[in-house]
Coordinates of C-alpha atoms and ligand atoms in Angstrom, one line a residue:
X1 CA -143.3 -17.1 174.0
X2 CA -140.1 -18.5 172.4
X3 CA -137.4 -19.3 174.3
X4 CA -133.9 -20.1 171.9
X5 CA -131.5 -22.1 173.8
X6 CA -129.8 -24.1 171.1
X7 CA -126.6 -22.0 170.3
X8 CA -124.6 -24.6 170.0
X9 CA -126.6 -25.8 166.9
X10 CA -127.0 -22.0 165.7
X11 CA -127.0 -18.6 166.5
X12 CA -129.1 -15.6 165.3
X13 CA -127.8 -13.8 163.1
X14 CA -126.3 -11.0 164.4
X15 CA -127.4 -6.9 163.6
X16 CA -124.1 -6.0 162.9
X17 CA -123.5 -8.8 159.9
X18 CA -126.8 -8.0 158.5
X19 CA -125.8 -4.3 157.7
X20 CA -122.2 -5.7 156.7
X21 CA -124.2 -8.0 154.1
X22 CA -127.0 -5.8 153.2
X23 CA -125.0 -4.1 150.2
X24 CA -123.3 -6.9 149.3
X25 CA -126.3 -8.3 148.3
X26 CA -127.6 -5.2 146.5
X27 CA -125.4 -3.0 145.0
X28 CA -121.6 -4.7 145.5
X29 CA -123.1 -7.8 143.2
X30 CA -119.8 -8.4 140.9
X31 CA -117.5 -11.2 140.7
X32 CA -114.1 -10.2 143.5
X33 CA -111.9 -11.8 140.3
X34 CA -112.9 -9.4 137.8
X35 CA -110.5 -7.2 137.1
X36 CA -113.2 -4.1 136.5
X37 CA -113.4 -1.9 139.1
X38 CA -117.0 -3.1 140.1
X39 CA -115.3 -6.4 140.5
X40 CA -112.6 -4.7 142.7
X41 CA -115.2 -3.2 145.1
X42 CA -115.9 -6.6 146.2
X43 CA -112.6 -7.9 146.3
X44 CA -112.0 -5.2 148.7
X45 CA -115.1 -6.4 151.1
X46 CA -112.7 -9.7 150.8
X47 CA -110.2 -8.4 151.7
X48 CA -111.4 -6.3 154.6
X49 CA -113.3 -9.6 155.7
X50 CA -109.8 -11.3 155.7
X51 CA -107.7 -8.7 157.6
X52 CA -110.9 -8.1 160.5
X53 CA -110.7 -11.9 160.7
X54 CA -107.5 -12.5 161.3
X55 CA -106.9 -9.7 163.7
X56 CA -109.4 -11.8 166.1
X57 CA -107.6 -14.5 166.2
X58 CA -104.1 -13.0 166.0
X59 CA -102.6 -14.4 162.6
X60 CA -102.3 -13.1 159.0
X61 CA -104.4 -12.1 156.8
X62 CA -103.1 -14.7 154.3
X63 CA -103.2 -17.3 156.9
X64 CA -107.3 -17.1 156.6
X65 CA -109.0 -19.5 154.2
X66 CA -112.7 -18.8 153.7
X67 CA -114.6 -22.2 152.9
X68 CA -118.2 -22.9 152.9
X69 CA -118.3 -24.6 156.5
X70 CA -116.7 -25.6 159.8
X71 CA -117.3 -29.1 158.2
X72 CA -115.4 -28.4 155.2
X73 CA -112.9 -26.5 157.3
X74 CA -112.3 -29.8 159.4
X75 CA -112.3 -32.2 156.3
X76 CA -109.8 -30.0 154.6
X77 CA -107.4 -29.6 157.9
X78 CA -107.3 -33.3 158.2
X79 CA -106.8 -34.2 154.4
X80 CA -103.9 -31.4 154.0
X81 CA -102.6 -32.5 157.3
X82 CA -102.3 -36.5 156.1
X83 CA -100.9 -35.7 152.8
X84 CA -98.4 -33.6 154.2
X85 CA -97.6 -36.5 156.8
X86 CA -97.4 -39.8 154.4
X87 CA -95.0 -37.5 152.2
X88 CA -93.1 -37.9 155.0
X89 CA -93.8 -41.4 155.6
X90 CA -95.8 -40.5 158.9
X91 CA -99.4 -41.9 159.3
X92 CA -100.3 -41.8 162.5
X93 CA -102.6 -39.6 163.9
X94 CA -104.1 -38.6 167.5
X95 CA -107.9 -37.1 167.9
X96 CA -109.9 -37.8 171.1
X97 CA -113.4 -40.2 171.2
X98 CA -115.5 -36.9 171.5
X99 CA -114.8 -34.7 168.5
X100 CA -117.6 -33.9 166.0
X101 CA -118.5 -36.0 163.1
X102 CA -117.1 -33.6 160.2
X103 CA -113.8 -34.9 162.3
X104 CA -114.4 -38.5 163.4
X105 CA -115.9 -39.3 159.6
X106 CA -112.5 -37.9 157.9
X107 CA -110.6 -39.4 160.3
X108 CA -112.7 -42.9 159.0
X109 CA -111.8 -41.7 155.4
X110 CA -108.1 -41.7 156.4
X111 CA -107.9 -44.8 157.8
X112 CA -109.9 -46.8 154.8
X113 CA -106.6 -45.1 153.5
X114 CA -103.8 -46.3 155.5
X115 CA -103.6 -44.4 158.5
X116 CA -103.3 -45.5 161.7
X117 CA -105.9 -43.8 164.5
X118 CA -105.6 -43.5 167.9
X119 CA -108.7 -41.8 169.8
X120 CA -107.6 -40.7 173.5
X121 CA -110.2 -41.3 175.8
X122 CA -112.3 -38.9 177.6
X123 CA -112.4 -38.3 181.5
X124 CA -115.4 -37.8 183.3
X125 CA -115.3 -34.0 183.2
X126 CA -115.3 -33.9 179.6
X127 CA -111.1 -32.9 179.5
X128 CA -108.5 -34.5 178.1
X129 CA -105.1 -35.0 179.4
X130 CA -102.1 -33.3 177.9
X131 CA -100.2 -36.2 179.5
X132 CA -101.8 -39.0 178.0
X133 CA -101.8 -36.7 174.8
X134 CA -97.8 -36.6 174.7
X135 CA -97.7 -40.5 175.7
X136 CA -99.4 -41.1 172.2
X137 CA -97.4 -39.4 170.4
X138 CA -94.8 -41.8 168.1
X139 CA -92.2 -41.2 166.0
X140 CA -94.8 -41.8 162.7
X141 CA -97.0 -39.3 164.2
X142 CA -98.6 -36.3 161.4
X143 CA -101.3 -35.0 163.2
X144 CA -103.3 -34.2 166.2
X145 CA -106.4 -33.3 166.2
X146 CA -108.6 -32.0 169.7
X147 CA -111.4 -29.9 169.8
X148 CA -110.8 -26.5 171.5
X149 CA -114.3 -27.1 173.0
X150 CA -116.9 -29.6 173.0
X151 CA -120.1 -28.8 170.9
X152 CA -122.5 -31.1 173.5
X153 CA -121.3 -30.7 176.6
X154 CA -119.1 -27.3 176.1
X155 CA -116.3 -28.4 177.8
X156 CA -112.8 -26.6 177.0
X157 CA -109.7 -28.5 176.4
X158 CA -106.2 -27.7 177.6
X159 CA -105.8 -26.2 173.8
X160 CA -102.0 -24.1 174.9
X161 CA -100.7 -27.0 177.0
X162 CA -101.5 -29.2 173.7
X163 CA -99.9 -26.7 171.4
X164 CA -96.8 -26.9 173.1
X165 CA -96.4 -30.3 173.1
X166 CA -97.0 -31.0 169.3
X167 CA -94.9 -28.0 168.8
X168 CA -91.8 -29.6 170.9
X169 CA -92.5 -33.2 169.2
X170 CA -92.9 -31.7 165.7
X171 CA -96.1 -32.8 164.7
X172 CA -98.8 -30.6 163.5
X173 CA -102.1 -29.6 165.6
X174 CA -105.2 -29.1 164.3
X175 CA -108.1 -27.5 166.5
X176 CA -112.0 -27.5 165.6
X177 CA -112.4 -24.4 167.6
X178 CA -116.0 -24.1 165.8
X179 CA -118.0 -23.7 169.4
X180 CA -115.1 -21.6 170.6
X181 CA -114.3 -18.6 168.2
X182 CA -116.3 -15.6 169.2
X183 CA -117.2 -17.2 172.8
X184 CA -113.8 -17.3 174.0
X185 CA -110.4 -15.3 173.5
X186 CA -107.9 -17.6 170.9
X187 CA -104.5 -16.5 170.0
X188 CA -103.3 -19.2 167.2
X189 CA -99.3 -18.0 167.8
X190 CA -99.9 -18.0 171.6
X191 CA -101.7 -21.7 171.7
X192 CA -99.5 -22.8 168.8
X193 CA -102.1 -23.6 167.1
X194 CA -101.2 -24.9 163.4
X195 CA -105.1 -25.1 162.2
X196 CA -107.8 -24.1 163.1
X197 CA -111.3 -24.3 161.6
X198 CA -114.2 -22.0 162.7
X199 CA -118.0 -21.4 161.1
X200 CA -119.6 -18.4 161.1
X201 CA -123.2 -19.4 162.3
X202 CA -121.8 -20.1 165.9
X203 CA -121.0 -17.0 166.5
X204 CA -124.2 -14.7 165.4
X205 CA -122.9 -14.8 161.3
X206 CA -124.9 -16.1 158.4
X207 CA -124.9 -19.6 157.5
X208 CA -122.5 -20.5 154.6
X209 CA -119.4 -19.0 155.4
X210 CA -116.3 -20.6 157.6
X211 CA -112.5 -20.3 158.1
X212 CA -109.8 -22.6 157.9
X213 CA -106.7 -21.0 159.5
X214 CA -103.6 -22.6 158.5
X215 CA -100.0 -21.2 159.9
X216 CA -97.6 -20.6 156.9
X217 CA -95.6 -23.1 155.1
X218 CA -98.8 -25.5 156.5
X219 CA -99.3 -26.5 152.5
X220 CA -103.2 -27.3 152.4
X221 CA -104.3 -29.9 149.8
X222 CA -107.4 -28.9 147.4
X223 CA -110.9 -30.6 148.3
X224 CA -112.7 -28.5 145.4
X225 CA -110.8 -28.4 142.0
X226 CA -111.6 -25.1 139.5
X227 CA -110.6 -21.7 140.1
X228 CA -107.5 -19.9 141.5
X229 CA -109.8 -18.7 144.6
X230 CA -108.5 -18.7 148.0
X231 CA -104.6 -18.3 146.6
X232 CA -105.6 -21.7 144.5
X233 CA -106.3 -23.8 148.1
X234 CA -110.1 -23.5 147.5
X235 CA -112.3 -23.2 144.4
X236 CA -115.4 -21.8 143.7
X237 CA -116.6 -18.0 143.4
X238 CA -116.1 -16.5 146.8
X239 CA -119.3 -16.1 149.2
X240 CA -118.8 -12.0 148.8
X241 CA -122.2 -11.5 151.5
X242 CA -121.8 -14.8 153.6
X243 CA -118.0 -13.5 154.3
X244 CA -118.8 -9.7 154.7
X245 CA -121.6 -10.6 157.6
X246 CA -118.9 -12.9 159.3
X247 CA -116.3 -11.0 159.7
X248 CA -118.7 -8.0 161.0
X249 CA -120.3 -10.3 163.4
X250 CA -116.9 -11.9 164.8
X251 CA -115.6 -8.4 165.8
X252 CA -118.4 -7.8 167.3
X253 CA -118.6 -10.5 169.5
X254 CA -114.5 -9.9 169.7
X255 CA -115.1 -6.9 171.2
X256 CA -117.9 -8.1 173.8
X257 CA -116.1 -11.1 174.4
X258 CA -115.6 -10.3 178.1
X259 CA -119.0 -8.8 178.7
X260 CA -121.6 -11.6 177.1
X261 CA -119.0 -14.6 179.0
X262 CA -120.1 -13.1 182.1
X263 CA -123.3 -12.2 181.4
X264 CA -123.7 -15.5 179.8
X265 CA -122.0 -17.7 182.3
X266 CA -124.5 -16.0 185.0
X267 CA -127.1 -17.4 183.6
X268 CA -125.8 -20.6 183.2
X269 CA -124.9 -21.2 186.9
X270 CA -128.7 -20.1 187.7
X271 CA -130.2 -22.3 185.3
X272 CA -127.6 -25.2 186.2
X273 CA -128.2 -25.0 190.1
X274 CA -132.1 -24.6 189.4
X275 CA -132.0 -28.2 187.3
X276 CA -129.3 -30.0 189.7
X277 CA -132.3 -29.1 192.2
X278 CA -134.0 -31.8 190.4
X279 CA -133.4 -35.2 192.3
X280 CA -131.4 -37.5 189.8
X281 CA -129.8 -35.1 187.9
X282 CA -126.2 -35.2 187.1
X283 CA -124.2 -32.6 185.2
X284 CA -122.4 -33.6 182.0
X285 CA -118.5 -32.0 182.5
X286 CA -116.9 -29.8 184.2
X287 CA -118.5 -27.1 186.1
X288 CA -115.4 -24.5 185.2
X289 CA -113.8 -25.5 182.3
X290 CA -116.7 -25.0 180.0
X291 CA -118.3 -22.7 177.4
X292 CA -120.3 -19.9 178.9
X293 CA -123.5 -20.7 177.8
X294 CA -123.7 -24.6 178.3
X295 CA -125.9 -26.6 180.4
X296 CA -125.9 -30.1 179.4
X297 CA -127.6 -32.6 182.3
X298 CA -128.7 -36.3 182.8
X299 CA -132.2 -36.7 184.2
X300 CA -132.5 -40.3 185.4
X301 CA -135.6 -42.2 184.1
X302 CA -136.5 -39.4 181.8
X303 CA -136.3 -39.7 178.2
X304 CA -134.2 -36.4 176.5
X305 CA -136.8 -37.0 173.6
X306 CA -140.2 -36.6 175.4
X307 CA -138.9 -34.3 177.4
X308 CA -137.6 -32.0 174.8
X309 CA -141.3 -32.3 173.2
X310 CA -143.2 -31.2 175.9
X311 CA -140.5 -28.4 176.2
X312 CA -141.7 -27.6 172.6
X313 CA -145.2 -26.7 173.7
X314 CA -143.8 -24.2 175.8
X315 CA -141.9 -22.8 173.3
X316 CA -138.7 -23.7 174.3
X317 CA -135.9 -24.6 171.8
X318 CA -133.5 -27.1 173.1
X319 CA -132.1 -30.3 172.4
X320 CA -131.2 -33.7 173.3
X321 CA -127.3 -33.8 171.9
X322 CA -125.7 -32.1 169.3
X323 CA -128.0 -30.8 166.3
X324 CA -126.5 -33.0 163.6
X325 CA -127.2 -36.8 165.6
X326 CA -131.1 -35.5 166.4
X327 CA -133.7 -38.1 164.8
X328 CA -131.4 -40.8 165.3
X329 CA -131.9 -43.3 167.8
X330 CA -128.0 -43.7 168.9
X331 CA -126.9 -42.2 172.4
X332 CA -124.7 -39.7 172.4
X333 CA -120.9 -40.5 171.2
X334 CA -119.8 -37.7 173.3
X335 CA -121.9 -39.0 176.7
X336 CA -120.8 -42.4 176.5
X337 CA -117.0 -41.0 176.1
X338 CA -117.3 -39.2 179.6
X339 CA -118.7 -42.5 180.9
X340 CA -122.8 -42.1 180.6
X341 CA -124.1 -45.5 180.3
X342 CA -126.6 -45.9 176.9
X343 CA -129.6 -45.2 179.4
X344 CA -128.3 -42.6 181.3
X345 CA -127.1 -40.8 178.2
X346 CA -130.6 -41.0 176.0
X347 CA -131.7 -38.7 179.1
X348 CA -129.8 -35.8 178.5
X349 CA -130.7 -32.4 177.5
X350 CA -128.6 -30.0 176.1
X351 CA -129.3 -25.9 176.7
X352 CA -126.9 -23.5 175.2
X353 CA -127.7 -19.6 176.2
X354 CA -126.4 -16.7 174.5
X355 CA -125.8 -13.0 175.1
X356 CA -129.7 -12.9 173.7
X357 CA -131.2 -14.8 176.6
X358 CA -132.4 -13.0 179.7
X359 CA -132.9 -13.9 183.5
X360 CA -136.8 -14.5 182.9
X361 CA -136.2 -17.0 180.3
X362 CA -133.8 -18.6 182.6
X363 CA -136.4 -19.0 185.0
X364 CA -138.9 -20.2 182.4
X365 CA -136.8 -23.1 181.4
X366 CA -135.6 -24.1 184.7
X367 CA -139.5 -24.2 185.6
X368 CA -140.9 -26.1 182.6
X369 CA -138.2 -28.3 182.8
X370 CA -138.6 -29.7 186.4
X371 CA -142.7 -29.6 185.4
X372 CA -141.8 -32.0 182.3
X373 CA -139.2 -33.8 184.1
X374 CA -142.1 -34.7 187.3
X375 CA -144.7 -35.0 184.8
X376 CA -142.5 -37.5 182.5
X377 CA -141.4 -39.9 185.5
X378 CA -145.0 -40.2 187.0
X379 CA -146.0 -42.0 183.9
Ligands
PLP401 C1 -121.3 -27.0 164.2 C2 -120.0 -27.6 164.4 C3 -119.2 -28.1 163.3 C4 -119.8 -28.0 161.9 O1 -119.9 -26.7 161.4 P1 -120.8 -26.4 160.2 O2 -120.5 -25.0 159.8 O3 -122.2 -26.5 160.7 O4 -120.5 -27.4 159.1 C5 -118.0 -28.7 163.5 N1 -117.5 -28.8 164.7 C6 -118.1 -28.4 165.8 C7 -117.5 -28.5 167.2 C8 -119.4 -27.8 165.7 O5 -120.0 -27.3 166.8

């Protein structure tokens, strides 16, 4: 038996993109810029990707940006966000200690180039404070930049109050909403949200294909030179399958939003009371403001990477912190930011459910888990 509970690294691809992509991949093979009208057949899947896209998240279609990534979505809000700043002669910019590393290593980029960063601090159930968010903000400020909701421990910020206040202070607000789109309801005009990147393998898409949303008059800056793709913000011929399968797969989810959170979130309070069961367990985050499908724990004297290897030989796919950090030795950036000490945070495990998962398998896990967990600590 397999048992996939790592959602927050990747998602199966959904039924729903695979027939979007199918004939994009057979029969609707030409270039979208051609001018011919085999050419225009797949500048209309485009286009229809565009409009279904931005219907979900309430904007215009020619507010959507398709890149190759949530990465490359996050790289390119920041860069267009800091050019557009320092043209102003404003470079500071405000992100928070937890954010993911296509974030934290742009924002390292930035200041190697002159900007000033300030990182707000984390509290202990893995929230920000809007408060200490408008306290921050200075007269030189461009940008802030805070996660709609955390890819490791799935907790979800207060995106609207946020919005309001950069909104008020006139500085622009980025969110990676990459865990978020698909798994919860967004409204960029509501949350005044002035970016937003998303990535299609999160939410049951293929791999390869991502959005950057940016409000208009937000003038984006070019990270790939060439061709007049993407309105001239993005070069490259466009990823005609990749973008038909993720816009079928985000209305899809769109339209189970409600459905699969409670389904989804079900599960996750079984298998989260089952594990806090365990003695020395602790919970990383809040309990209610959180994704639907996270479980992220502490298991005192356990190591996250044994125990995720004996939860291998029972099939189970989990994992210790988020996807991109595995194989390295460093505790989580995100564990020690909620206050986990180095120990406590190197015995973490990290299980994100979907709509896919059933009751059984949330009985499986929370039984092969406390089996490891005993069997791990009598060494
Ligand atoms: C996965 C993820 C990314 C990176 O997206 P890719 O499409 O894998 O590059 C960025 N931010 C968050 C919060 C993520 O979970």
């Amino acid at each position: 038996m397999t048992v996939y509970a790592d959602n927050a690294a990747t998602t199966k691809v959904c039924r729903a993109a695979i027939d979007a992509m199918l004939p994009c991949l057979d029969e609707i093979y030409a270039n979208p810029s051609s001018i011919h009208p085999e050419g225009q057949r797949a500048k209309a899947v485009l286009d229809g990707a565009r409009r279904k896209t931005a219907d979900v998240i309430r904007c215009k279609p020619s507010e959507i940006y398709f890149t190759s990534s949530g990465s490359e979505s996050d790289n390119q809000a920041l860069l267009s966000a800091a050019r557009i700043g320092k043209s102003q002669g404003k470079t500071h910019i405000i992100s928070t200690a937890f954010e993911h590393h296509a974030v934290l290593e742009a924002l390292k980029k930035l200041e190697k180039d002159g900007f000033e960063v300030t990182l707000l601090g984390v509290h202990e159930d893995g929230i920000i404070r809007a408060s200490e968010l408008a306290d921050a903000i200075r007269d030189d400020t461009c940008l802030v930049s805070v996660m709609y909701a955390n890819n490791e421990i799935g907790t979800i910020q207060p995106i609207k109050e946020i919005g309001e206040i950069c909104r008020k202070r006139g500085v622009l607000f980025h969110t990676d909403a990459v865990q978020a789109v698909g798994h919860v309801d967004i409204d960029v005009g509501r949350d005044n949200i002035d970016l937003m990147s998303f990535s299609s393998h999160k939410f049951h898409g293929p791999k390869g294909a991502a959005v950057l949303y940016a409000r208009k008059g937000v003038q984006l800056t070019r990270l790939l030179l060439g061709g007049g793709q993407e309105r001239g913000y993005r070069a490259g011929t466009e990823n005609v399958p990749a973008i038909a399968g993720m816009a079928a797969a985000l209305t899809e989810q769109a339209k189970n939003i409600e459905a699969n959170a409670e389904k989804v979130s079900a599960l996750r309070s079984f298998l989260t009371d089952e594990l806090l069961k365990i003695p020395g367990t602790r919970l990383n985050g809040s309990g209610e403001s959180r994704l639907p499908g996270n479980v992220n724990v502490c298991f005192e004297n356990v190591s996250g990477e044994s125990l995720l290897v004996l939860l291998c030989e029972k099939g189970i796919c989990a994992s210790a912190g988020s996807a991109c950090m595995s194989g390295s030795l460093e505790p989580s950036h995100v564990l020690l930011s909620i206050g986990r000490s180095e120990k406590e945070a190197k015995g973490a495990l990290r299980l994100t459910l979907s709509e896919e998962n059933t009751m059984e398998e949330a009985k499986y896990i929370a039984e092969c888990v406390r089996d490891a967990v005993v069997r791990l600590r009598a060494q």
